[in-house]
Coordinates of N, CA and C in Angstrom, one line a residue:
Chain A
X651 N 46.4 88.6 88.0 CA 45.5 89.4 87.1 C 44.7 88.5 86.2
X652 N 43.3 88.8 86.2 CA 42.4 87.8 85.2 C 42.7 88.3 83.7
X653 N 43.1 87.1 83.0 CA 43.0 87.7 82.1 C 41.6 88.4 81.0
X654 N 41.0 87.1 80.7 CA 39.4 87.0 80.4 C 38.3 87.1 81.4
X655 N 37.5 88.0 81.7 CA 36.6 88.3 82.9 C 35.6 88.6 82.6
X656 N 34.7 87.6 83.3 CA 32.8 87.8 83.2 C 32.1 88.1 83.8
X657 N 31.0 88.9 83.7 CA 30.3 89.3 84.5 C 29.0 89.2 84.6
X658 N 28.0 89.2 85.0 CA 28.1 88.3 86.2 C 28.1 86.8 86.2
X659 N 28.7 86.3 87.1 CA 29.1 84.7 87.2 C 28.2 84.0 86.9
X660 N 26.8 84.5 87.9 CA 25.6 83.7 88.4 C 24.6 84.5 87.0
X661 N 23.5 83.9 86.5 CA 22.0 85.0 86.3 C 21.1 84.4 86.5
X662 N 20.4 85.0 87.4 CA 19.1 83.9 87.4 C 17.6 85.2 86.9
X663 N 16.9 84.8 85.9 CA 15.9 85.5 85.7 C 14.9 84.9 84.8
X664 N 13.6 85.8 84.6 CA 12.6 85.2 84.4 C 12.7 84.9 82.8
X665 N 11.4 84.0 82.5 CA 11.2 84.2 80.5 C 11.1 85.7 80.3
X666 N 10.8 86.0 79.1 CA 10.7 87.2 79.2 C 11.7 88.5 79.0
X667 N 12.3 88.3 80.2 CA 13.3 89.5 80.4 C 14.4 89.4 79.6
X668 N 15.2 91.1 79.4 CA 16.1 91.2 78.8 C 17.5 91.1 79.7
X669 N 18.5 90.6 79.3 CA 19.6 90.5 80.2 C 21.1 91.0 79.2
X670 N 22.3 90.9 80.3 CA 23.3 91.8 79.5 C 24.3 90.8 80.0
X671 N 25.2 90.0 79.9 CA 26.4 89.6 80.5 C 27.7 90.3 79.4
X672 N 28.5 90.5 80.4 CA 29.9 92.0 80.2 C 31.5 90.2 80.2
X673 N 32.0 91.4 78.7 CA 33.4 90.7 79.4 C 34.5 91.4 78.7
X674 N 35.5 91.4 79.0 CA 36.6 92.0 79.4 C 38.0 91.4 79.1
X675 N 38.9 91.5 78.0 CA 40.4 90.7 78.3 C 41.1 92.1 78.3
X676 N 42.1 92.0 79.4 CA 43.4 92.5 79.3 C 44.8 92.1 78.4
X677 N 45.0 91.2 77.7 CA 45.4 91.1 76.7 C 46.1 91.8 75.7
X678 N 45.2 92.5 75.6 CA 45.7 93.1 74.1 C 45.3 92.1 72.8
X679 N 44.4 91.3 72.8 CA 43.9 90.4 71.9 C 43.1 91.4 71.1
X680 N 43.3 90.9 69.4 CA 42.7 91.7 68.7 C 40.9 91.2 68.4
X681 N 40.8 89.7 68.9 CA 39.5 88.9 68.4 C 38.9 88.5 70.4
X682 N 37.8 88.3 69.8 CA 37.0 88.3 71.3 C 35.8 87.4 70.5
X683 N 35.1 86.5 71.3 CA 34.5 85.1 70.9 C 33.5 85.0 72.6
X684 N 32.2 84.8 71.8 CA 31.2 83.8 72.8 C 31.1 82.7 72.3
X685 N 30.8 81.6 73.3 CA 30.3 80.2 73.1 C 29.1 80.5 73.9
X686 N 28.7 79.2 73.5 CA 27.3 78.5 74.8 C 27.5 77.1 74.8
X687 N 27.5 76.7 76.2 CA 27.2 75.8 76.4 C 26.8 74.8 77.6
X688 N 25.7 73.9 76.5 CA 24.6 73.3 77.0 C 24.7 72.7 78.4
X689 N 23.8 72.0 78.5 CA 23.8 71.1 80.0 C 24.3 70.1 79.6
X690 N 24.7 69.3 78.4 CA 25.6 68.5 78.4 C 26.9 68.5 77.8
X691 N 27.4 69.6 78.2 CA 28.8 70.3 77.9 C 29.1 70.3 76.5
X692 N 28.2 71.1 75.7 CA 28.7 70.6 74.0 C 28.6 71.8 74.0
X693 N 29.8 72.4 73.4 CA 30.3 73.5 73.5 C 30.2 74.5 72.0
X694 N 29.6 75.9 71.7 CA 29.6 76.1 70.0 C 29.5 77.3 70.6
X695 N 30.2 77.9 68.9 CA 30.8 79.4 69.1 C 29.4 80.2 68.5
X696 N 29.2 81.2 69.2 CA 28.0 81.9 68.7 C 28.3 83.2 67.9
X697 N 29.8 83.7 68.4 CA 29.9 85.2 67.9 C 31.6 85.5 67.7
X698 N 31.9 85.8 66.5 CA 33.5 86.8 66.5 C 33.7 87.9 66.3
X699 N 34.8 88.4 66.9 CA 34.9 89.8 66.5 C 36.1 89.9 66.4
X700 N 36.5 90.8 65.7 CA 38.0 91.2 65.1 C 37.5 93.0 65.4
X701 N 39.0 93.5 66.0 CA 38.7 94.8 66.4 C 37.6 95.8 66.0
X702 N 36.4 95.2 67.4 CA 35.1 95.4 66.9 C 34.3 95.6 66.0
X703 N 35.1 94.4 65.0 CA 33.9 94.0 63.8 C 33.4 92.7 63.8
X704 N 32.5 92.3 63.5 CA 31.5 91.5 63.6 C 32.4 90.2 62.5
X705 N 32.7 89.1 63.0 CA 33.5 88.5 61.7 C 33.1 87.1 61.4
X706 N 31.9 86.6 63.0 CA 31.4 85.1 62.5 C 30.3 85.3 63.3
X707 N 28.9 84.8 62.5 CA 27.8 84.7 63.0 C 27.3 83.5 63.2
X708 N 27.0 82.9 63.9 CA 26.6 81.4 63.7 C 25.0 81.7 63.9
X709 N 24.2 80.6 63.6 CA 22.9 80.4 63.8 C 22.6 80.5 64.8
X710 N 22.2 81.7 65.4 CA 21.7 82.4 66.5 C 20.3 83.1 66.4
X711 N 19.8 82.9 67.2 CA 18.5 83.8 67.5 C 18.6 85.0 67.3
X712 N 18.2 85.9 66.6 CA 18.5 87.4 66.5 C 18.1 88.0 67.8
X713 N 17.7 87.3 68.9 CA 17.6 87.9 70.2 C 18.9 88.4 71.0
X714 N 19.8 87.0 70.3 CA 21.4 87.4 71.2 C 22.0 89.2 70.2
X715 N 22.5 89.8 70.7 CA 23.0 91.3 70.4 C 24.3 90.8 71.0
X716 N 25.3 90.6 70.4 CA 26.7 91.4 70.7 C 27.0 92.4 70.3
X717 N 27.8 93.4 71.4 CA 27.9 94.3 71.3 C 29.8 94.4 71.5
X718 N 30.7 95.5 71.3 CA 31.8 95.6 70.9 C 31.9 97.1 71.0
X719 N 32.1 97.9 72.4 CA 32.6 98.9 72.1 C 34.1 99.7 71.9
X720 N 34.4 98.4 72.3 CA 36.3 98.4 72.2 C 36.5 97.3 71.8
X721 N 37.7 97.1 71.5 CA 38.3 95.4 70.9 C 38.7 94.7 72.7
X722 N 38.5 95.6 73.6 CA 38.6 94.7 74.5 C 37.7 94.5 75.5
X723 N 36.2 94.5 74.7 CA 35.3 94.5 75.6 C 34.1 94.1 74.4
X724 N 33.9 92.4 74.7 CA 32.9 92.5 74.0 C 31.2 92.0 74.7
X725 N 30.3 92.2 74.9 CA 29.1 92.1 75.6 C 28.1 91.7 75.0
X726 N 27.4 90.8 75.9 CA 26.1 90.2 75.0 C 25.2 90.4 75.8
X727 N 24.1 91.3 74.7 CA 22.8 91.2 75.2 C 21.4 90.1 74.8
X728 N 20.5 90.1 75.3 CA 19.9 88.9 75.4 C 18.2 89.5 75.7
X729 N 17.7 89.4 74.5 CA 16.2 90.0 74.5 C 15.0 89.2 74.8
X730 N 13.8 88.8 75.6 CA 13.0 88.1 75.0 C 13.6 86.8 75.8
X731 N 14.5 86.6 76.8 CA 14.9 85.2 77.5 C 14.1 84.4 77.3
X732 N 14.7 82.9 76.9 CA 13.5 82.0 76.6 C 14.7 80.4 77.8
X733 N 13.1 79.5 78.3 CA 14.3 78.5 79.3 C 14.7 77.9 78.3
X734 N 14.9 78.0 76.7 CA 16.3 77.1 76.0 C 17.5 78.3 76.4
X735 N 17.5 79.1 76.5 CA 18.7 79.5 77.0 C 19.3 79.5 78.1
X736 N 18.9 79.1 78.7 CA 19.6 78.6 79.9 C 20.4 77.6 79.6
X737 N 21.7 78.5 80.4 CA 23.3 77.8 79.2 C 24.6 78.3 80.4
X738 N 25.8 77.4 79.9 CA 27.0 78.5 80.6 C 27.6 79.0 79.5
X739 N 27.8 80.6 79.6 CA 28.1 81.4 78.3 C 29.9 81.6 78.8
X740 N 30.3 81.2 77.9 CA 32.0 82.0 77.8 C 32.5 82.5 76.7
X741 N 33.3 83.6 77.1 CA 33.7 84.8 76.9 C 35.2 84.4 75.7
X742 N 36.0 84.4 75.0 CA 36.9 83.9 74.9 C 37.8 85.0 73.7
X743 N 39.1 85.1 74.3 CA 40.0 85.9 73.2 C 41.2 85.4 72.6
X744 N 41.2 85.9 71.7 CA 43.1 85.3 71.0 C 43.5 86.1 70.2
X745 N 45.0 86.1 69.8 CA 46.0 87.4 69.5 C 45.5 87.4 67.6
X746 N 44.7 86.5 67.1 CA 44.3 87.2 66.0 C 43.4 86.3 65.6
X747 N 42.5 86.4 64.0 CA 41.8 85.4 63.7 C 42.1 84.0 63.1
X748 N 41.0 83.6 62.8 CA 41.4 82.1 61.8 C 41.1 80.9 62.8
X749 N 41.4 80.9 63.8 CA 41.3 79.9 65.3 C 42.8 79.2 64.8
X750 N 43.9 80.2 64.4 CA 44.8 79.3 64.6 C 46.0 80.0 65.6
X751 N 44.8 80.5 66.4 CA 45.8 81.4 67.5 C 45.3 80.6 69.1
X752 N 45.9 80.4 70.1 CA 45.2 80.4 71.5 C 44.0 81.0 71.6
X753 N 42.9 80.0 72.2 CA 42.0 81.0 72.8 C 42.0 81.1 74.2
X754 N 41.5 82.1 75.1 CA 41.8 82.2 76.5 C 40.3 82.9 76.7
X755 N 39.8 81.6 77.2 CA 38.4 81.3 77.8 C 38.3 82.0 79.5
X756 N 36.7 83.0 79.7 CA 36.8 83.5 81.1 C 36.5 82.3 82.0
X757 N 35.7 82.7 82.8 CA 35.3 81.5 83.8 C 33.8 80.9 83.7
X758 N 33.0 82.1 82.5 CA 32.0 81.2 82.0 C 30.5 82.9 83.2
X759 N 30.0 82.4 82.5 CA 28.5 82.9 83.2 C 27.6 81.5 83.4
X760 N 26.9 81.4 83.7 CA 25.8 80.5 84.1 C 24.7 81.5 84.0
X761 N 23.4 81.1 83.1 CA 22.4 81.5 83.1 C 21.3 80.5 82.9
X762 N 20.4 80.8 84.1 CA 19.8 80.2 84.3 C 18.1 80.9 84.3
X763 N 17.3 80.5 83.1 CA 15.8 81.5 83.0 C 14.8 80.2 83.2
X764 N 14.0 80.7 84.3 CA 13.0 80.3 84.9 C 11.3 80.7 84.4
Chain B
X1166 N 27.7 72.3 60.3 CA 29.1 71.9 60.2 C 29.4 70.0 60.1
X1167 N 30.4 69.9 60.2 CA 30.1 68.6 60.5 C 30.7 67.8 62.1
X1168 N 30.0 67.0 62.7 CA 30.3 66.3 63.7 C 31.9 66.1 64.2
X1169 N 31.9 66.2 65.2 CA 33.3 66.0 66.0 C 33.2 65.3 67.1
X1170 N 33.5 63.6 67.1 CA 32.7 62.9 68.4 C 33.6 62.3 68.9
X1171 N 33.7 61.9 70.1 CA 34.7 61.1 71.4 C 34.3 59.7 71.0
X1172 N 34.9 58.8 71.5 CA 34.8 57.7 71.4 C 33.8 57.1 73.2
X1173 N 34.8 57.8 74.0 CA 34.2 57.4 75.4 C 33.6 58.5 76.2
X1174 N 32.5 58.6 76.8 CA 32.5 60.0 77.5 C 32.7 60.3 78.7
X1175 N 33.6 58.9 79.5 CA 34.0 58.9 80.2 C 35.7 58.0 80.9
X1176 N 36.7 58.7 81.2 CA 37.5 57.5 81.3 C 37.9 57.6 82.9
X1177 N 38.3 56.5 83.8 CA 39.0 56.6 84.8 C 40.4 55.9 84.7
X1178 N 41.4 56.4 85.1 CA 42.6 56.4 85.4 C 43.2 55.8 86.7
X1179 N 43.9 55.2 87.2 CA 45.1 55.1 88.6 C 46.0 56.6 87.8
X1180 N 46.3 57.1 88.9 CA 47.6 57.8 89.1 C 48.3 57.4 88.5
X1181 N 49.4 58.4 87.7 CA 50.6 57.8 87.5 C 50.4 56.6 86.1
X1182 N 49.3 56.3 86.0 CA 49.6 56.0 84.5 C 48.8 56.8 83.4
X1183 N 49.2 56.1 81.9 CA 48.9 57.3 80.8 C 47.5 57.1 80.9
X1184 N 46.8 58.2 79.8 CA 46.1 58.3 79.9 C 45.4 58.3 78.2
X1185 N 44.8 58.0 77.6 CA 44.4 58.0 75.9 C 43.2 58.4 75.9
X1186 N 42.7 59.9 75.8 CA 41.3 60.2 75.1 C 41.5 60.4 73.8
X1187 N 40.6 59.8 72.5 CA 40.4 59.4 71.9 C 38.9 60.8 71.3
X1188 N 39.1 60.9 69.8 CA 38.3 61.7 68.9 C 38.2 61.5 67.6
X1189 N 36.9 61.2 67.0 CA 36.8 60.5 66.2 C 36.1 62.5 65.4
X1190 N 36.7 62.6 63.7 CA 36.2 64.2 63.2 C 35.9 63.3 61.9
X1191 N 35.1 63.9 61.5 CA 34.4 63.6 59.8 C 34.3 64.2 58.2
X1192 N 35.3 65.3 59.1 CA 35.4 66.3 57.7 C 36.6 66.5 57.5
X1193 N 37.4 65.7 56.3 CA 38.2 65.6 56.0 C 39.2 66.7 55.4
X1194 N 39.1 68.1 55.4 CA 38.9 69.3 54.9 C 39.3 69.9 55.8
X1195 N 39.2 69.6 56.9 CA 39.1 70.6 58.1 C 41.5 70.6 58.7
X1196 N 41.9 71.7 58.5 CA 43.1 71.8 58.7 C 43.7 71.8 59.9
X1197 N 42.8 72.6 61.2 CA 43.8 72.3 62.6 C 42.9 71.4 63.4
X1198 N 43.7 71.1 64.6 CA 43.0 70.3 66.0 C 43.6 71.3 66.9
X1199 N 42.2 70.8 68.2 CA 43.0 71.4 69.6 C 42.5 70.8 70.5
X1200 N 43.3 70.2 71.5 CA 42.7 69.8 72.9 C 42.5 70.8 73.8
X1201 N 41.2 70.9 74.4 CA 41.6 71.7 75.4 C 41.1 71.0 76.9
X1202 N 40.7 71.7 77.8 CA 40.7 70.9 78.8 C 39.7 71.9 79.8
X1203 N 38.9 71.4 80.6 CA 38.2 72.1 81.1 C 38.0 71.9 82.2
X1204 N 38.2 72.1 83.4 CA 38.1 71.8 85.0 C 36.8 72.3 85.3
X1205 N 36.0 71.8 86.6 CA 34.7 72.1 86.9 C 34.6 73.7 87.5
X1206 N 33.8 74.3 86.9 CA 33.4 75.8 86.9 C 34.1 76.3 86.7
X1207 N 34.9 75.9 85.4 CA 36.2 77.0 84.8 C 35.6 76.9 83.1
X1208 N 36.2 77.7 82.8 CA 36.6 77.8 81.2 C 37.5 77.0 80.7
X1209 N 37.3 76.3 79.3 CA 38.4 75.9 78.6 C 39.6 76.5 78.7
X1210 N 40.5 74.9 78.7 CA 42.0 75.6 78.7 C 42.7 75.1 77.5
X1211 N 43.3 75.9 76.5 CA 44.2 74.8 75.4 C 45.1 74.4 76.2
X1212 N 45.2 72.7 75.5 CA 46.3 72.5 75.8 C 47.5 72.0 74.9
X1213 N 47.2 71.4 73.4 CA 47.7 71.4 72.5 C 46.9 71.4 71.2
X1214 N 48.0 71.8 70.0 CA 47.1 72.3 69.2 C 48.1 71.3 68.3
X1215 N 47.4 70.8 66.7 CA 48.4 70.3 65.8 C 47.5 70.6 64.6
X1216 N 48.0 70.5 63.4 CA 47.6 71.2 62.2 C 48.0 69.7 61.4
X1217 N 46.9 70.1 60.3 CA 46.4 68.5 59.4 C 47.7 68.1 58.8
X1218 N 49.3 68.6 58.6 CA 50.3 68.5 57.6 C 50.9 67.6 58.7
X1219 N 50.5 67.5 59.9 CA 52.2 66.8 61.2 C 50.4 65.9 61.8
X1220 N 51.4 64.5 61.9 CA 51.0 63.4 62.5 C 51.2 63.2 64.1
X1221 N 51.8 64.2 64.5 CA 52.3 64.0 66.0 C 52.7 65.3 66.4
X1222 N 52.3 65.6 67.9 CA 52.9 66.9 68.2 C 53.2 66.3 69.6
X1223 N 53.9 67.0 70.4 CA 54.4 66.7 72.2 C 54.4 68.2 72.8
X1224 N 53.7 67.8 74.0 CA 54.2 69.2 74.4 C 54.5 68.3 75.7
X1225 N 54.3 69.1 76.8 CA 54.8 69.0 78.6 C 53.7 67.4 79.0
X1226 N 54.1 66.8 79.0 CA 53.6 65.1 79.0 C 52.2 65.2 78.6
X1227 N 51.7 65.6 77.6 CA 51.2 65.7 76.6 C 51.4 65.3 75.0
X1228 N 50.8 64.3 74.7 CA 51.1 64.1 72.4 C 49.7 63.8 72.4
X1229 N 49.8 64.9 71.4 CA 48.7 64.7 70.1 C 48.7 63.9 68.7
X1230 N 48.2 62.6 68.7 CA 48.5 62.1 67.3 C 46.9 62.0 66.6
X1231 N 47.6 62.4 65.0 CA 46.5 62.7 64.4 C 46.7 61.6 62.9
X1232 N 45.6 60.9 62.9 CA 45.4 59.6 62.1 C 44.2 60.6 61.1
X1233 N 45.2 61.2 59.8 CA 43.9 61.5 58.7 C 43.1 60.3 58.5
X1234 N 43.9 59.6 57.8 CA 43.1 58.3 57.2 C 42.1 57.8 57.5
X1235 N 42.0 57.8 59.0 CA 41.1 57.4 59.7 C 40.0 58.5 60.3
X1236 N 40.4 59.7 59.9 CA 40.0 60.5 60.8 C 39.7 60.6 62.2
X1237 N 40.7 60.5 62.5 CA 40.8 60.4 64.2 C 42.3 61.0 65.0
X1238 N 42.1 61.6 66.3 CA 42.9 62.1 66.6 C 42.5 61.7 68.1
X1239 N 43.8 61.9 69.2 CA 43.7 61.3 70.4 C 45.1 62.3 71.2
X1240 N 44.3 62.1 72.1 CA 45.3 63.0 73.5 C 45.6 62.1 74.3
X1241 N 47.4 62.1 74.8 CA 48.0 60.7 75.2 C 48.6 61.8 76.8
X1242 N 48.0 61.8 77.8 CA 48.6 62.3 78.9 C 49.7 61.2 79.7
X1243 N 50.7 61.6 79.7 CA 51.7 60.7 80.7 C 51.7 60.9 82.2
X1244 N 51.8 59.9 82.7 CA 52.0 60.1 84.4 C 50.9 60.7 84.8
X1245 N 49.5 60.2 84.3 CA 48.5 61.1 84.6 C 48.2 61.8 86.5
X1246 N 47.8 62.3 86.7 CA 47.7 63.0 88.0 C 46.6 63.7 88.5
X1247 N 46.5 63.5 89.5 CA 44.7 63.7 90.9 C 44.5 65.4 89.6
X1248 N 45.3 66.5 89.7 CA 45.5 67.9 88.6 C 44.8 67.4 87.2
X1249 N 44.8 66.6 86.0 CA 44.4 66.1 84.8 C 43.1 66.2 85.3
X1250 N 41.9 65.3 86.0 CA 40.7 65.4 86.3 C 40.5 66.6 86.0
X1251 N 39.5 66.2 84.4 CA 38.8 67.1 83.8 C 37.6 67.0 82.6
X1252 N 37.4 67.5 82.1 CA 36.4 67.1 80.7 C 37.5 67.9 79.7
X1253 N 38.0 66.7 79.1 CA 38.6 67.3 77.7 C 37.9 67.1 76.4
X1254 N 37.7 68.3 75.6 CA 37.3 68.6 74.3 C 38.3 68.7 72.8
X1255 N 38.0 67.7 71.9 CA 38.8 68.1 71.0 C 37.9 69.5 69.9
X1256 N 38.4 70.0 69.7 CA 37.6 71.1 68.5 C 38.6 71.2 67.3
X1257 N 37.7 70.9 66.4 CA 37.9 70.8 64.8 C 38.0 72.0 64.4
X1258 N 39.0 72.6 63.1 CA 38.6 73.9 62.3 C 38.5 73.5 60.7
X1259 N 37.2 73.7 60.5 CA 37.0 73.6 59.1 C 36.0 75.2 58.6
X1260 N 37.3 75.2 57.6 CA 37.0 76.5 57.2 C 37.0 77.8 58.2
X1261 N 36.3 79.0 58.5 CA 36.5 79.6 59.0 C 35.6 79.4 60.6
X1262 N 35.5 78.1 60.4 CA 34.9 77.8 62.1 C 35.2 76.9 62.9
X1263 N 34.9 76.7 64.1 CA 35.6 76.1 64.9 C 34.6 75.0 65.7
X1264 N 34.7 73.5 65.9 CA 33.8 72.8 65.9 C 34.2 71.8 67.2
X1265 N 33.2 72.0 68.2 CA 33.9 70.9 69.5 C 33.5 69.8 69.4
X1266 N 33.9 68.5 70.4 CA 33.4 67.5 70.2 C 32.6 67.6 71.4
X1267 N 31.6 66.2 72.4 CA 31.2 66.3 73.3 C 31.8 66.4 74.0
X1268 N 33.0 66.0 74.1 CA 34.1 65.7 76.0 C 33.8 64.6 75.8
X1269 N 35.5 64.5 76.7 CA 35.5 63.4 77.7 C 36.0 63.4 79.2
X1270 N 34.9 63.1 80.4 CA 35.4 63.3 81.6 C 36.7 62.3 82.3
X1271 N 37.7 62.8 82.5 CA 39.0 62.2 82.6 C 38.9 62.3 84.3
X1272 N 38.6 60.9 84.9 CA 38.5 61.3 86.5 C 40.1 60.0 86.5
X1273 N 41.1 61.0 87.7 CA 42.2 60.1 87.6 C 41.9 60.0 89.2
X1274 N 42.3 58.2 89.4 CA 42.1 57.5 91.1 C 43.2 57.5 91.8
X1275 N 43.2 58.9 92.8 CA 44.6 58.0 93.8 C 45.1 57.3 94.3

């Protein structure tokens, strides 16, 4: 059973467009977490949530939208694609906040804007 | 935030012996560590964690030692194996955030 799950694996799309990658723990984790990271594997947290509240914002483009309609599903939308984003995005949860809990990272999206 | 850097960004290994990646952090403030480990087209995996009060942690041939003074901390794999090949990340927590270093790619030689 997966625990952390992304969707979709692959994206390939133009500047421009708006995109959505989905993810999912079965867990029972109360915090859900995006990263990005670069083409040279440097890895930074972009978004937290604590049962779908919003609880760390890092310096992000107001283009990225996380969204949180359950604590076990949080989803990023992405307005306005620009080729700096072209990134591998992962998904990541743990049994509470602070980062002094496990995180359990999905298998990552790859997005790639052309 | 402040910087979290490897010393190498690459090591190779023989089989079967240890293995020392090495992380140099700058913010003296900052209370936990974590290694985690990342295989190609996967997500981070923790693999150990140690907190700024303990100088040493062990898990499953795995130790984490952590040098305040110096600010530096290092992941010590035993009996490394063809399975270790990976990019390991240390990530810093200062304050309510969480800060990685670049990696280091750990290729072990049969």
């Amino acid at each position: 059973d997966t625990a952390v799950s992304q969707t979709p694996k692959y994206l390939v799309t133009q500047m421009g467009n708006d995109k959505s990658i989905k993810c999912e723990q079965n867990l029972g984790h109360d915090t859900m977490y995006w990263y990005k990271q670069d083409s040279k594997k440097f890895l930074k947290i972009m978004f937290s949530y604590n049962n779908k509240e919003l609880i760390i914002n890092e310096t992000v483009p107001n283009r990225f939208s996380p969204k949180s309609p359950d604590k076990a599903h949080l989803n990023l939308h992405i307005n306005s694609l620009e080729l700096g984003d072209s990134a591998v995005y992962f998904c990541a949860s743990s049994p509470g906040t602070g980062f002094f809990y496990e995180q359990y990272f999905g298998p990552g999206t790859r997005l790639t804007v052309t | 935030g402040e910087s979290v850097g490897l010393h190498l960004p690459t090591l190779s290994v023989q089989e079967g012996d240890n293995s020392i990646i090495n992380c140099a952090y700058s913010n003296s403030a900052s209370d936990y560590f974590i290694w985690y480990k990342q295989e190609s087209g996967k997500g981070p995996q923790f693999i150990i964690d140690i907190r700024s009060n303990m100088d040493k942690r062990q898990g499953q041939r795995v130790t984490v030692l952590l040098n305040k003074t110096v600010k530096h901390l290092s992941l010590q794999i035993a009996a490394t194996q063809p399975g270790d090949s990976a990019v390991y990340f240390c990530a810093e927590k200062e304050a309510n955030n969480l800060f990685f270093g670049t990696g280091t790619r750990l290729t072990v030689i049969p």
